Short mmCIF file of N, CA and C in Angstrom, two decimals:
data_model
loop_
_atom_site.label_atom_id
_atom_site.label_comp_id
_atom_site.label_asym_id
_atom_site.label_seq_id
_atom_site.Cartn_x
_atom_site.Cartn_y
_atom_site.Cartn_z
N MET A 15 -90.77 -12.15 -12.43
CA MET A 15 -89.49 -11.55 -12.68
C MET A 15 -88.72 -12.43 -13.66
N LYS A 16 -88.07 -11.83 -14.62
CA LYS A 16 -87.33 -12.56 -15.64
C LYS A 16 -85.86 -12.64 -15.22
N TYR A 17 -85.30 -13.84 -15.28
CA TYR A 17 -83.91 -14.05 -14.92
C TYR A 17 -83.04 -14.02 -16.17
N LEU A 18 -81.76 -13.71 -15.97
CA LEU A 18 -80.82 -13.72 -17.09
C LEU A 18 -80.57 -15.14 -17.55
N ASN A 19 -80.34 -15.28 -18.81
CA ASN A 19 -79.98 -16.56 -19.39
C ASN A 19 -78.67 -17.01 -18.73
N PRO A 20 -78.57 -18.25 -18.25
CA PRO A 20 -77.35 -18.72 -17.59
C PRO A 20 -76.12 -18.62 -18.50
N PHE A 21 -76.29 -18.82 -19.80
CA PHE A 21 -75.18 -18.71 -20.73
C PHE A 21 -74.66 -17.28 -20.78
N VAL A 22 -75.56 -16.32 -20.86
CA VAL A 22 -75.17 -14.90 -20.91
C VAL A 22 -74.48 -14.51 -19.60
N LEU A 23 -75.00 -14.97 -18.49
CA LEU A 23 -74.41 -14.68 -17.19
C LEU A 23 -73.01 -15.27 -17.09
N ALA A 24 -72.85 -16.52 -17.52
CA ALA A 24 -71.54 -17.18 -17.49
C ALA A 24 -70.56 -16.47 -18.41
N LEU A 25 -71.02 -16.05 -19.58
CA LEU A 25 -70.16 -15.34 -20.52
C LEU A 25 -69.71 -14.00 -19.95
N ALA A 26 -70.64 -13.27 -19.34
CA ALA A 26 -70.30 -11.97 -18.75
C ALA A 26 -69.32 -12.14 -17.60
N LEU A 27 -69.53 -13.15 -16.77
CA LEU A 27 -68.63 -13.41 -15.65
C LEU A 27 -67.24 -13.80 -16.14
N SER A 28 -67.18 -14.65 -17.16
CA SER A 28 -65.90 -15.06 -17.73
C SER A 28 -65.15 -13.88 -18.32
N LEU A 29 -65.86 -13.05 -19.03
CA LEU A 29 -65.26 -11.86 -19.63
C LEU A 29 -64.69 -10.95 -18.55
N PHE A 30 -65.44 -10.76 -17.49
CA PHE A 30 -64.98 -9.92 -16.38
C PHE A 30 -63.72 -10.50 -15.75
N ILE A 31 -63.72 -11.80 -15.49
CA ILE A 31 -62.57 -12.44 -14.84
C ILE A 31 -61.33 -12.34 -15.71
N PHE A 32 -61.46 -12.62 -17.00
CA PHE A 32 -60.29 -12.59 -17.87
C PHE A 32 -59.75 -11.19 -18.09
N THR A 33 -60.60 -10.20 -18.14
CA THR A 33 -60.11 -8.83 -18.34
C THR A 33 -59.61 -8.23 -17.04
N ALA A 34 -60.15 -8.62 -15.91
CA ALA A 34 -59.71 -8.08 -14.62
C ALA A 34 -58.33 -8.60 -14.26
N CYS A 35 -57.99 -9.79 -14.70
CA CYS A 35 -56.71 -10.40 -14.35
C CYS A 35 -55.66 -10.22 -15.44
N GLN A 36 -55.98 -9.51 -16.45
CA GLN A 36 -55.06 -9.33 -17.56
C GLN A 36 -53.90 -8.45 -17.13
N THR A 37 -52.69 -8.83 -17.51
CA THR A 37 -51.51 -8.05 -17.16
C THR A 37 -51.41 -6.82 -18.04
N THR A 38 -50.71 -5.83 -17.54
CA THR A 38 -50.49 -4.61 -18.29
C THR A 38 -49.24 -4.78 -19.14
N ARG A 39 -49.32 -4.42 -20.38
CA ARG A 39 -48.17 -4.52 -21.28
C ARG A 39 -47.52 -3.15 -21.38
N VAL A 40 -46.21 -3.13 -21.26
CA VAL A 40 -45.45 -1.90 -21.41
C VAL A 40 -44.64 -2.04 -22.69
N SER A 41 -44.77 -1.09 -23.56
CA SER A 41 -44.07 -1.13 -24.83
C SER A 41 -43.14 0.06 -24.96
N VAL A 42 -41.97 -0.18 -25.50
CA VAL A 42 -41.06 0.91 -25.81
C VAL A 42 -41.40 1.34 -27.23
N LEU A 43 -41.90 2.54 -27.34
CA LEU A 43 -42.34 3.01 -28.65
C LEU A 43 -41.21 3.64 -29.46
N GLU A 44 -40.29 4.25 -28.76
CA GLU A 44 -39.22 4.93 -29.47
C GLU A 44 -37.92 4.70 -28.71
N GLN A 45 -36.90 4.24 -29.41
CA GLN A 45 -35.62 3.98 -28.77
C GLN A 45 -34.55 4.68 -29.58
N SER A 46 -33.70 5.39 -28.87
CA SER A 46 -32.62 6.10 -29.54
C SER A 46 -31.59 5.10 -30.05
N PRO A 47 -31.21 5.18 -31.30
CA PRO A 47 -30.25 4.22 -31.85
C PRO A 47 -28.85 4.39 -31.25
N ASP A 48 -28.51 5.57 -30.71
CA ASP A 48 -27.18 5.76 -30.15
C ASP A 48 -27.12 5.56 -28.64
N PHE A 49 -28.18 5.09 -28.00
CA PHE A 49 -28.15 4.88 -26.55
C PHE A 49 -27.51 3.54 -26.24
N GLU A 50 -26.49 3.57 -25.39
CA GLU A 50 -25.82 2.36 -24.92
C GLU A 50 -25.70 2.45 -23.41
N LEU A 51 -26.38 1.58 -22.71
CA LEU A 51 -26.34 1.57 -21.25
C LEU A 51 -24.92 1.34 -20.75
N ALA A 52 -24.14 0.59 -21.50
CA ALA A 52 -22.77 0.27 -21.10
C ALA A 52 -21.87 1.50 -21.08
N SER A 53 -22.28 2.59 -21.71
CA SER A 53 -21.45 3.79 -21.72
C SER A 53 -21.62 4.63 -20.45
N TYR A 54 -22.47 4.20 -19.53
CA TYR A 54 -22.69 4.91 -18.27
C TYR A 54 -22.10 4.10 -17.11
N ASN A 55 -21.53 4.81 -16.15
CA ASN A 55 -20.98 4.16 -14.97
C ASN A 55 -21.86 4.33 -13.73
N SER A 56 -22.69 5.36 -13.73
CA SER A 56 -23.51 5.64 -12.56
C SER A 56 -24.91 6.08 -12.97
N PHE A 57 -25.83 5.93 -12.04
CA PHE A 57 -27.21 6.36 -12.28
C PHE A 57 -27.77 6.95 -11.00
N GLY A 58 -28.81 7.73 -11.15
CA GLY A 58 -29.50 8.33 -10.00
C GLY A 58 -30.94 8.60 -10.38
N PHE A 59 -31.71 9.04 -9.42
CA PHE A 59 -33.13 9.28 -9.65
C PHE A 59 -33.44 10.77 -9.54
N PHE A 60 -34.33 11.24 -10.39
CA PHE A 60 -34.85 12.59 -10.25
C PHE A 60 -35.68 12.65 -8.97
N VAL A 61 -35.76 13.82 -8.39
CA VAL A 61 -36.61 14.01 -7.22
C VAL A 61 -38.04 14.15 -7.69
N SER A 62 -38.92 13.36 -7.10
CA SER A 62 -40.33 13.41 -7.47
C SER A 62 -40.99 14.59 -6.78
N ASP A 63 -41.65 15.42 -7.59
CA ASP A 63 -42.35 16.57 -7.01
C ASP A 63 -43.84 16.48 -7.33
N ALA A 64 -44.37 15.28 -7.24
CA ALA A 64 -45.78 15.05 -7.55
C ALA A 64 -46.65 15.80 -6.55
N GLU A 65 -47.72 16.36 -7.05
CA GLU A 65 -48.65 17.12 -6.21
C GLU A 65 -50.07 16.65 -6.48
N GLY A 66 -50.98 17.14 -5.69
CA GLY A 66 -52.39 16.82 -5.90
C GLY A 66 -52.80 15.61 -5.09
N GLU A 67 -53.84 14.95 -5.56
CA GLU A 67 -54.35 13.78 -4.86
C GLU A 67 -53.49 12.57 -5.18
N LEU A 68 -52.69 12.16 -4.23
CA LEU A 68 -51.84 10.99 -4.38
C LEU A 68 -52.40 9.88 -3.51
N SER A 69 -52.24 8.66 -3.95
CA SER A 69 -52.72 7.54 -3.14
C SER A 69 -51.91 7.48 -1.85
N GLU A 70 -52.48 6.88 -0.84
CA GLU A 70 -51.79 6.82 0.45
C GLU A 70 -50.52 5.98 0.38
N ASN A 71 -50.40 5.12 -0.61
CA ASN A 71 -49.21 4.27 -0.76
C ASN A 71 -48.27 4.78 -1.84
N TYR A 72 -48.45 6.01 -2.27
CA TYR A 72 -47.65 6.56 -3.38
C TYR A 72 -46.15 6.44 -3.09
N GLU A 73 -45.73 6.92 -1.94
CA GLU A 73 -44.29 6.90 -1.60
C GLU A 73 -43.77 5.47 -1.52
N GLN A 74 -44.55 4.56 -0.97
CA GLN A 74 -44.13 3.16 -0.89
C GLN A 74 -43.94 2.57 -2.29
N HIS A 75 -44.84 2.89 -3.20
CA HIS A 75 -44.73 2.38 -4.57
C HIS A 75 -43.51 2.96 -5.27
N ILE A 76 -43.25 4.25 -5.07
CA ILE A 76 -42.08 4.87 -5.68
C ILE A 76 -40.80 4.22 -5.15
N GLU A 77 -40.72 4.01 -3.85
CA GLU A 77 -39.54 3.39 -3.26
C GLU A 77 -39.37 1.95 -3.74
N TYR A 78 -40.47 1.23 -3.90
CA TYR A 78 -40.40 -0.13 -4.43
C TYR A 78 -39.82 -0.13 -5.85
N LEU A 79 -40.33 0.77 -6.69
CA LEU A 79 -39.84 0.86 -8.07
C LEU A 79 -38.37 1.24 -8.10
N LYS A 80 -37.98 2.20 -7.28
CA LYS A 80 -36.57 2.61 -7.22
C LYS A 80 -35.69 1.44 -6.78
N GLY A 81 -36.16 0.65 -5.84
CA GLY A 81 -35.41 -0.52 -5.38
C GLY A 81 -35.23 -1.55 -6.48
N GLU A 82 -36.29 -1.81 -7.23
CA GLU A 82 -36.20 -2.77 -8.33
C GLU A 82 -35.28 -2.26 -9.44
N ILE A 83 -35.40 -0.99 -9.77
CA ILE A 83 -34.54 -0.41 -10.81
C ILE A 83 -33.10 -0.45 -10.35
N THR A 84 -32.85 -0.10 -9.10
CA THR A 84 -31.49 -0.12 -8.55
C THR A 84 -30.89 -1.51 -8.64
N GLN A 85 -31.65 -2.51 -8.27
CA GLN A 85 -31.17 -3.89 -8.32
C GLN A 85 -30.76 -4.28 -9.74
N HIS A 86 -31.57 -3.93 -10.72
CA HIS A 86 -31.27 -4.31 -12.11
C HIS A 86 -30.12 -3.48 -12.69
N MET A 87 -30.05 -2.22 -12.33
CA MET A 87 -28.96 -1.38 -12.85
C MET A 87 -27.62 -1.81 -12.25
N GLU A 88 -27.61 -2.12 -10.95
CA GLU A 88 -26.37 -2.58 -10.32
C GLU A 88 -25.94 -3.94 -10.88
N ALA A 89 -26.89 -4.78 -11.24
CA ALA A 89 -26.57 -6.07 -11.86
C ALA A 89 -25.91 -5.87 -13.22
N ARG A 90 -26.16 -4.72 -13.83
CA ARG A 90 -25.56 -4.41 -15.13
C ARG A 90 -24.28 -3.59 -14.98
N GLY A 91 -23.80 -3.43 -13.76
CA GLY A 91 -22.52 -2.79 -13.53
C GLY A 91 -22.56 -1.31 -13.24
N LEU A 92 -23.71 -0.70 -13.12
CA LEU A 92 -23.80 0.72 -12.80
C LEU A 92 -23.91 0.90 -11.30
N SER A 93 -23.36 2.00 -10.79
CA SER A 93 -23.46 2.28 -9.36
C SER A 93 -24.43 3.43 -9.14
N LYS A 94 -25.16 3.35 -8.03
CA LYS A 94 -26.14 4.38 -7.71
C LYS A 94 -25.45 5.55 -7.03
N GLN A 95 -25.74 6.77 -7.50
CA GLN A 95 -25.20 7.98 -6.89
C GLN A 95 -26.32 8.97 -6.68
N ALA A 96 -26.33 9.58 -5.51
CA ALA A 96 -27.36 10.58 -5.22
C ALA A 96 -27.09 11.87 -5.97
N GLU A 97 -25.84 12.25 -6.08
CA GLU A 97 -25.45 13.48 -6.78
C GLU A 97 -24.45 13.16 -7.88
N GLY A 98 -24.55 13.86 -8.98
CA GLY A 98 -23.58 13.73 -10.06
C GLY A 98 -23.67 12.45 -10.86
N ALA A 99 -24.80 11.82 -10.90
CA ALA A 99 -24.96 10.58 -11.67
C ALA A 99 -24.92 10.88 -13.17
N GLU A 100 -24.32 9.99 -13.93
CA GLU A 100 -24.24 10.17 -15.38
C GLU A 100 -25.59 9.96 -16.06
N LEU A 101 -26.40 9.06 -15.53
CA LEU A 101 -27.71 8.74 -16.10
C LEU A 101 -28.77 9.01 -15.05
N LYS A 102 -29.72 9.89 -15.37
CA LYS A 102 -30.80 10.21 -14.43
C LYS A 102 -32.07 9.49 -14.87
N ILE A 103 -32.73 8.88 -13.91
CA ILE A 103 -33.97 8.14 -14.17
C ILE A 103 -35.11 8.85 -13.48
#
């Protein structure tokens, strides 16, 4: 039986480790020149109506994201409103 070259094996393992741990980059591709967050006093969230095969932790992930967004928006002076929010996310 022929074994893999140790160098090739180490290279493949290194490549796997570095790509598996790579962070995801989020880029804003298009930004409206007239958008000013400071012109809004309140924000709210759209109701999610996702259907189909959802992961078992889908709702937990959505609530986590909403919590993080809420924290950052409130730090910028906006208040969260369930109804009648000026900015919907």
